[in-house]
Amino acid sequence: MPTCASSTGGRCAGRSATGRKRAEYRIEFASRQAEEGWQDLLATTRSAVVDAWDFLTRTPQEPSPRDHTMRGELATLTRDGRTHERWQHELPGGARIWLYVDDGTVHLVDVFTAHPNQTK
């Protein structure tokens, strides 16, 4: 039951809350934790979340100092019988967004307001 996110926290089912250009990716929550974490980040680091939204809707798989694939046992995840490469988007203050991309959709798997213990 994925729900799409918007940079300002809106929710919708089946379409992007902000509309999107053909070249843009759609963003969906892949877990309840991701949705709750996104709302928490909006409350504390709104500008950084809006910047993350802009990046993730345009170039979610472009490596950069803030965006990279995960390593080791976190490098991949399996959903609906398909294995996906897991990416991490870093925000200021240690916040992290873990995601995978499938067929034009960015799936937010986990959103952490602080540096997650799994990668310390």
Coordinates of N, CA, C and O in Angstrom, one line a residue:
M1 N 0.8 -1.2 0.0 CA 0.0 0.0 0.0 C 0.9 1.3 0.0 O 0.9 2.0 0.9
P2 N 1.7 1.5 -1.1 CA 2.5 2.6 -1.1 C 1.7 3.9 -1.2 O 0.7 3.9 -1.9
T3 N 2.2 4.9 -0.6 CA 1.6 6.3 -0.7 C 2.7 7.2 -1.2 O 3.8 7.1 -0.8
C4 N 2.3 8.1 -2.1 CA 3.3 9.0 -2.7 C 3.5 10.1 -1.7 O 2.6 10.5 -1.0
A5 N 4.7 10.6 -1.7 CA 5.1 11.7 -0.8 C 5.2 13.0 -1.6 O 5.3 13.0 -2.8
S6 N 5.2 14.1 -0.9 CA 5.5 15.3 -1.6 C 6.5 16.0 -0.7 O 6.7 15.7 0.5
S7 N 7.2 17.0 -1.3 CA 8.3 17.7 -0.5 C 7.7 18.4 0.7 O 8.4 18.7 1.6
T8 N 6.4 18.7 0.6 CA 5.8 19.5 1.7 C 4.9 18.6 2.6 O 4.2 19.1 3.4
G9 N 5.0 17.3 2.4 CA 4.3 16.4 3.3 C 2.9 15.9 2.8 O 2.3 15.2 3.6
G10 N 2.5 16.3 1.7 CA 1.1 15.8 1.2 C 1.1 14.4 0.9 O 2.2 13.8 0.6
R11 N 0.0 13.7 1.0 CA -0.2 12.3 0.7 C -1.2 12.1 -0.4 O -2.1 12.9 -0.6
C12 N -1.0 11.1 -1.2 CA -2.0 10.8 -2.2 C -1.8 9.3 -2.6 O -0.8 8.7 -2.2
A13 N -2.8 8.8 -3.3 CA -2.7 7.4 -3.8 C -2.8 7.4 -5.3 O -3.7 7.9 -5.9
G14 N -1.7 6.8 -5.9 CA -1.8 6.6 -7.3 C -1.2 7.7 -8.2 O -1.2 7.5 -9.4
R15 N -0.9 8.8 -7.6 CA -0.3 9.9 -8.5 C 0.6 10.8 -7.6 O 0.5 10.8 -6.4
S16 N 1.4 11.5 -8.3 CA 2.3 12.4 -7.6 C 1.6 13.6 -7.0 O 0.8 14.2 -7.7
A17 N 1.8 13.9 -5.7 CA 1.1 15.0 -5.1 C 1.5 16.4 -5.7 O 0.6 17.3 -5.7
T18 N 2.6 16.5 -6.2 CA 3.1 17.8 -6.8 C 3.0 17.8 -8.3 O 3.4 18.8 -8.9
G19 N 2.6 16.7 -8.9 CA 2.7 16.6 -10.4 C 4.2 16.4 -10.8 O 5.1 16.6 -10.0
R20 N 4.4 15.9 -11.9 CA 5.8 15.7 -12.3 C 5.9 15.7 -13.8 O 5.0 15.5 -14.6
K21 N 7.1 16.1 -14.2 CA 7.5 16.1 -15.6 C 7.8 14.7 -16.1 O 8.1 13.8 -15.3
R22 N 7.7 14.4 -17.4 CA 7.9 13.1 -17.9 C 9.3 12.6 -17.5 O 9.5 11.4 -17.2
A23 N 10.3 13.4 -17.4 CA 11.6 13.0 -17.0 C 11.8 12.8 -15.5 O 12.9 12.3 -15.1
E24 N 10.9 13.2 -14.7 CA 11.0 13.0 -13.3 C 10.6 11.7 -12.8 O 9.7 11.0 -13.3
Y25 N 11.2 11.3 -11.6 CA 10.8 10.1 -11.0 C 9.7 10.4 -10.0 O 9.6 11.4 -9.4
R26 N 8.9 9.4 -9.7 CA 7.8 9.4 -8.7 C 8.4 8.9 -7.4 O 9.3 8.0 -7.4
I27 N 8.0 9.4 -6.3 CA 8.5 9.0 -5.0 C 7.3 8.4 -4.2 O 6.2 8.9 -4.1
E28 N 7.6 7.2 -3.7 CA 6.6 6.5 -2.9 C 7.2 6.0 -1.6 O 8.4 5.6 -1.6
F29 N 6.4 5.9 -0.5 CA 6.9 5.3 0.7 C 6.8 3.8 0.6 O 5.7 3.3 0.2
A30 N 7.8 3.1 0.9 CA 7.8 1.6 0.9 C 7.6 1.0 2.2 O 7.5 -0.2 2.4
S31 N 7.5 1.9 3.3 CA 7.2 1.4 4.6 C 6.6 2.5 5.4 O 6.7 3.7 5.1
R32 N 5.9 2.1 6.5 CA 5.3 3.1 7.4 C 6.4 3.9 8.1 O 6.3 5.1 8.3
Q33 N 7.5 3.2 8.4 CA 8.7 3.9 9.1 C 9.2 5.0 8.2 O 9.5 6.1 8.7
A34 N 9.3 4.8 6.9 CA 9.8 5.8 6.0 C 8.8 7.0 5.9 O 9.3 8.2 6.0
E35 N 7.5 6.8 5.9 CA 6.5 7.8 5.9 C 6.6 8.7 7.2 O 6.7 9.9 7.2
E36 N 6.7 8.0 8.4 CA 6.9 8.7 9.6 C 8.2 9.5 9.7 O 8.2 10.6 10.2
G37 N 9.3 8.8 9.3 CA 10.6 9.5 9.3 C 10.6 10.7 8.4 O 11.2 11.8 8.8
W38 N 9.9 10.7 7.3 CA 9.8 11.8 6.3 C 9.1 13.0 7.0 O 9.6 14.1 7.0
Q39 N 8.0 12.7 7.7 CA 7.3 13.7 8.4 C 8.1 14.3 9.5 O 8.1 15.5 9.7
D40 N 8.9 13.5 10.2 CA 9.8 14.0 11.3 C 10.8 14.9 10.7 O 11.2 16.0 11.3
L41 N 11.4 14.5 9.6 CA 12.4 15.3 8.9 C 11.9 16.7 8.5 O 12.5 17.7 8.6
L42 N 10.7 16.6 7.9 CA 10.0 17.9 7.5 C 9.9 18.8 8.6 O 10.0 20.1 8.5
A43 N 9.6 18.3 9.8 CA 9.4 19.2 11.0 C 10.7 19.8 11.5 O 10.6 20.9 12.1
T44 N 11.8 19.1 11.2 CA 13.1 19.6 11.7 C 14.0 20.2 10.7 O 14.8 21.1 11.1
T45 N 14.0 19.7 9.5 CA 15.0 20.1 8.5 C 14.3 20.3 7.1 O 14.7 19.7 6.1
R46 N 13.2 21.1 7.1 CA 12.4 21.3 5.9 C 13.2 21.6 4.6 O 13.0 21.0 3.6
S47 N 14.1 22.5 4.7 CA 14.9 22.9 3.5 C 15.7 21.7 2.9 O 15.7 21.5 1.7
A48 N 16.3 21.0 3.8 CA 17.1 19.8 3.4 C 16.2 18.8 2.8 O 16.6 18.1 1.8
V49 N 15.0 18.6 3.3 CA 14.0 17.6 2.7 C 13.6 18.0 1.4 O 13.5 17.2 0.4
V50 N 13.3 19.3 1.2 CA 12.9 19.8 -0.1 C 14.0 19.6 -1.1 O 13.8 19.2 -2.3
D51 N 15.3 19.9 -0.7 CA 16.4 19.7 -1.6 C 16.5 18.2 -1.9 O 16.8 17.8 -3.1
A52 N 16.3 17.3 -1.0 CA 16.4 15.9 -1.2 C 15.3 15.5 -2.2 O 15.5 14.7 -3.1
W53 N 14.1 16.0 -2.0 CA 13.0 15.7 -2.9 C 13.4 16.1 -4.4 O 13.2 15.3 -5.3
D54 N 14.0 17.3 -4.5 CA 14.4 17.8 -5.9 C 15.4 16.8 -6.5 O 15.3 16.4 -7.6
F55 N 16.4 16.4 -5.7 CA 17.4 15.5 -6.2 C 16.8 14.1 -6.5 O 17.0 13.6 -7.6
L56 N 16.0 13.6 -5.6 CA 15.4 12.2 -5.8 C 14.4 12.1 -7.0 O 14.3 11.1 -7.6
T57 N 13.7 13.2 -7.3 CA 12.8 13.2 -8.4 C 13.5 13.4 -9.7 O 12.9 13.1 -10.8
R58 N 14.8 13.8 -9.7 CA 15.5 14.1 -11.0 C 16.6 13.1 -11.2 O 16.7 12.6 -12.4
T59 N 17.4 12.8 -10.3 CA 18.6 12.0 -10.5 C 18.9 11.1 -9.3 O 20.0 11.1 -8.7
P60 N 18.0 10.2 -9.0 CA 18.1 9.4 -7.7 C 19.3 8.4 -7.8 O 19.7 8.0 -6.7
Q61 N 19.8 8.1 -8.9 CA 20.9 7.1 -9.0 C 22.2 7.7 -9.6 O 23.0 7.0 -10.1
E62 N 22.3 9.0 -9.3 CA 23.6 9.7 -9.7 C 24.5 9.8 -8.5 O 24.2 10.5 -7.5
P63 N 25.6 9.0 -8.5 CA 26.5 9.1 -7.4 C 27.0 10.5 -7.1 O 27.3 11.3 -8.0
S64 N 27.1 10.8 -5.8 CA 27.6 12.1 -5.4 C 28.1 12.0 -4.0 O 28.0 10.9 -3.4
P65 N 28.7 13.0 -3.4 CA 29.2 12.9 -2.0 C 28.0 12.6 -1.0 O 28.2 11.9 0.0
R66 N 26.8 12.9 -1.4 CA 25.6 12.7 -0.5 C 24.8 11.5 -0.9 O 23.9 11.0 -0.2
D67 N 25.1 11.0 -2.1 CA 24.3 9.9 -2.7 C 25.1 8.8 -3.2 O 26.0 9.0 -4.0
H68 N 24.9 7.6 -2.7 CA 25.7 6.4 -3.1 C 25.0 5.1 -2.8 O 24.0 5.1 -2.0
T69 N 25.5 4.1 -3.5 CA 24.9 2.8 -3.2 C 25.4 2.3 -1.8 O 26.5 2.7 -1.4
M70 N 24.7 1.5 -1.2 CA 25.1 0.9 0.1 C 26.1 -0.2 -0.2 O 26.2 -0.7 -1.3
R71 N 26.8 -0.6 0.9 CA 27.8 -1.7 0.8 C 27.4 -2.9 1.7 O 26.6 -2.8 2.6
G72 N 28.1 -4.0 1.4 CA 28.0 -5.2 2.3 C 26.6 -5.7 2.2 O 25.9 -5.7 1.2
E73 N 26.1 -6.2 3.4 CA 24.8 -6.8 3.4 C 23.6 -5.8 3.2 O 22.5 -6.3 2.9
L74 N 23.9 -4.6 3.2 CA 22.9 -3.5 3.0 C 22.8 -3.1 1.5 O 22.0 -2.3 1.1
A75 N 23.7 -3.7 0.7 CA 23.8 -3.3 -0.7 C 22.6 -3.5 -1.6 O 22.3 -2.8 -2.5
T76 N 21.9 -4.6 -1.2 CA 20.7 -4.9 -2.0 C 19.5 -5.2 -1.1 O 19.7 -5.5 0.1
L77 N 18.3 -5.2 -1.6 CA 17.1 -5.6 -0.9 C 16.2 -6.3 -1.9 O 16.3 -6.0 -3.1
T78 N 15.4 -7.2 -1.5 CA 14.5 -7.9 -2.3 C 13.0 -7.5 -2.0 O 12.6 -7.6 -0.8
R79 N 12.3 -7.1 -3.0 CA 10.9 -6.8 -2.9 C 10.1 -7.5 -4.0 O 10.5 -7.4 -5.2
D80 N 9.0 -8.2 -3.6 CA 8.2 -8.9 -4.6 C 9.0 -9.8 -5.5 O 8.8 -9.9 -6.7
G81 N 10.0 -10.5 -4.9 CA 10.8 -11.4 -5.7 C 11.9 -10.8 -6.5 O 12.6 -11.6 -7.2
R82 N 12.1 -9.5 -6.5 CA 13.1 -8.9 -7.3 C 14.1 -8.2 -6.4 O 13.8 -7.6 -5.4
T83 N 15.4 -8.3 -6.8 CA 16.5 -7.7 -6.1 C 16.8 -6.4 -6.6 O 16.9 -6.2 -7.8
H84 N 16.9 -5.4 -5.7 CA 17.2 -4.0 -6.1 C 18.5 -3.5 -5.4 O 18.8 -3.9 -4.3
E85 N 19.2 -2.6 -6.1 CA 20.3 -1.9 -5.5 C 19.8 -0.9 -4.5 O 18.9 -0.1 -4.8
R86 N 20.3 -0.9 -3.3 CA 19.9 0.1 -2.2 C 20.8 1.3 -2.3 O 22.0 1.1 -2.3
W87 N 20.2 2.5 -2.2 CA 20.9 3.7 -2.2 C 20.7 4.4 -0.9 O 19.7 4.2 -0.2
Q88 N 21.7 5.3 -0.6 CA 21.5 6.1 0.6 C 21.7 7.6 0.2 O 22.6 7.9 -0.5
H89 N 20.8 8.4 0.6 CA 20.9 9.9 0.5 C 21.1 10.5 1.8 O 20.4 10.3 2.8
E90 N 22.2 11.2 2.0 CA 22.6 11.8 3.3 C 22.1 13.2 3.4 O 22.2 14.0 2.4
L91 N 21.5 13.5 4.5 CA 21.1 14.9 4.8 C 21.9 15.5 6.0 O 22.6 14.7 6.7
P92 N 21.9 16.8 6.2 CA 22.7 17.4 7.2 C 22.3 16.8 8.6 O 21.2 16.4 8.8
G93 N 23.3 16.8 9.5 CA 23.0 16.3 10.9 C 22.9 14.8 11.0 O 22.5 14.3 12.1
G94 N 23.3 14.1 10.0 CA 23.3 12.6 10.1 C 22.1 11.9 9.6 O 22.0 10.7 9.6
A95 N 21.1 12.7 9.3 CA 19.8 12.1 8.7 C 20.1 11.3 7.5 O 21.0 11.7 6.7
R96 N 19.4 10.2 7.2 CA 19.6 9.4 6.0 C 18.3 8.9 5.5 O 17.3 8.7 6.2
I97 N 18.3 8.8 4.1 CA 17.1 8.2 3.4 C 17.7 7.0 2.7 O 18.6 7.1 1.9
W98 N 17.1 5.8 2.9 CA 17.5 4.6 2.2 C 16.4 4.3 1.2 O 15.2 4.4 1.5
L99 N 16.8 4.0 0.0 CA 15.8 3.9 -1.1 C 16.3 2.9 -2.2 O 17.4 2.5 -2.2
Y100 N 15.3 2.5 -3.0 CA 15.7 1.8 -4.2 C 14.8 2.4 -5.4 O 13.8 3.0 -5.1
V101 N 15.3 2.2 -6.6 CA 14.6 2.7 -7.8 C 14.1 1.6 -8.6 O 14.9 0.6 -8.9
D102 N 12.8 1.6 -9.0 CA 12.3 0.6 -9.9 C 11.3 1.2 -10.8 O 10.3 1.8 -10.4
D103 N 11.6 1.1 -12.1 CA 10.7 1.5 -13.2 C 10.1 2.9 -13.0 O 8.9 3.1 -13.0
G104 N 11.0 3.9 -12.8 CA 10.6 5.3 -12.7 C 10.1 5.7 -11.4 O 9.6 6.8 -11.2
T105 N 10.1 4.8 -10.4 CA 9.7 5.2 -9.1 C 10.8 5.0 -8.0 O 11.5 4.0 -8.0
V106 N 10.9 6.0 -7.2 CA 11.9 6.0 -6.1 C 11.1 5.5 -4.9 O 10.1 6.1 -4.5
H107 N 11.5 4.4 -4.3 CA 10.8 3.8 -3.2 C 11.6 4.1 -1.9 O 12.7 3.7 -1.8
L108 N 11.0 4.9 -1.0 CA 11.7 5.2 0.2 C 11.5 4.1 1.2 O 10.3 3.9 1.6
V109 N 12.5 3.4 1.6 CA 12.4 2.2 2.4 C 12.5 2.6 3.9 O 11.8 2.2 4.7
D110 N 13.6 3.4 4.2 CA 13.8 3.9 5.6 C 14.2 5.3 5.5 O 15.0 5.7 4.7
V111 N 13.7 6.1 6.5 CA 14.1 7.5 6.6 C 14.5 7.7 8.1 O 13.6 7.5 9.0
F112 N 15.7 8.1 8.3 CA 16.3 8.2 9.7 C 16.5 9.7 10.0 O 17.1 10.4 9.2
T113 N 16.1 10.1 11.1 CA 16.4 11.5 11.5 C 17.8 11.7 12.1 O 18.3 12.8 12.2
A114 N 18.5 10.6 12.4 CA 19.9 10.6 12.8 C 20.6 9.5 12.1 O 20.0 8.6 11.5
H115 N 21.9 9.5 12.3 CA 22.7 8.5 11.6 C 22.3 7.1 12.1 O 22.3 6.8 13.3
P116 N 21.9 6.2 11.2 CA 21.4 4.9 11.6 C 22.5 4.0 12.2 O 23.6 4.0 11.7
N117 N 22.2 3.2 13.2 CA 23.2 2.3 13.8 C 23.8 1.3 12.9 O 24.9 0.9 13.0
Q118 N 23.0 0.9 11.9 CA 23.4 -0.2 10.9 C 24.6 0.2 10.1 O 25.3 -0.6 9.6
T119 N 24.9 1.5 10.0 CA 26.0 2.0 9.2 C 27.1 2.7 10.0 O 28.0 3.3 9.4
K120 N 27.0 2.6 11.3 CA 28.1 3.3 12.1 C 29.3 2.4 12.2 O 29.3 1.2 12.1

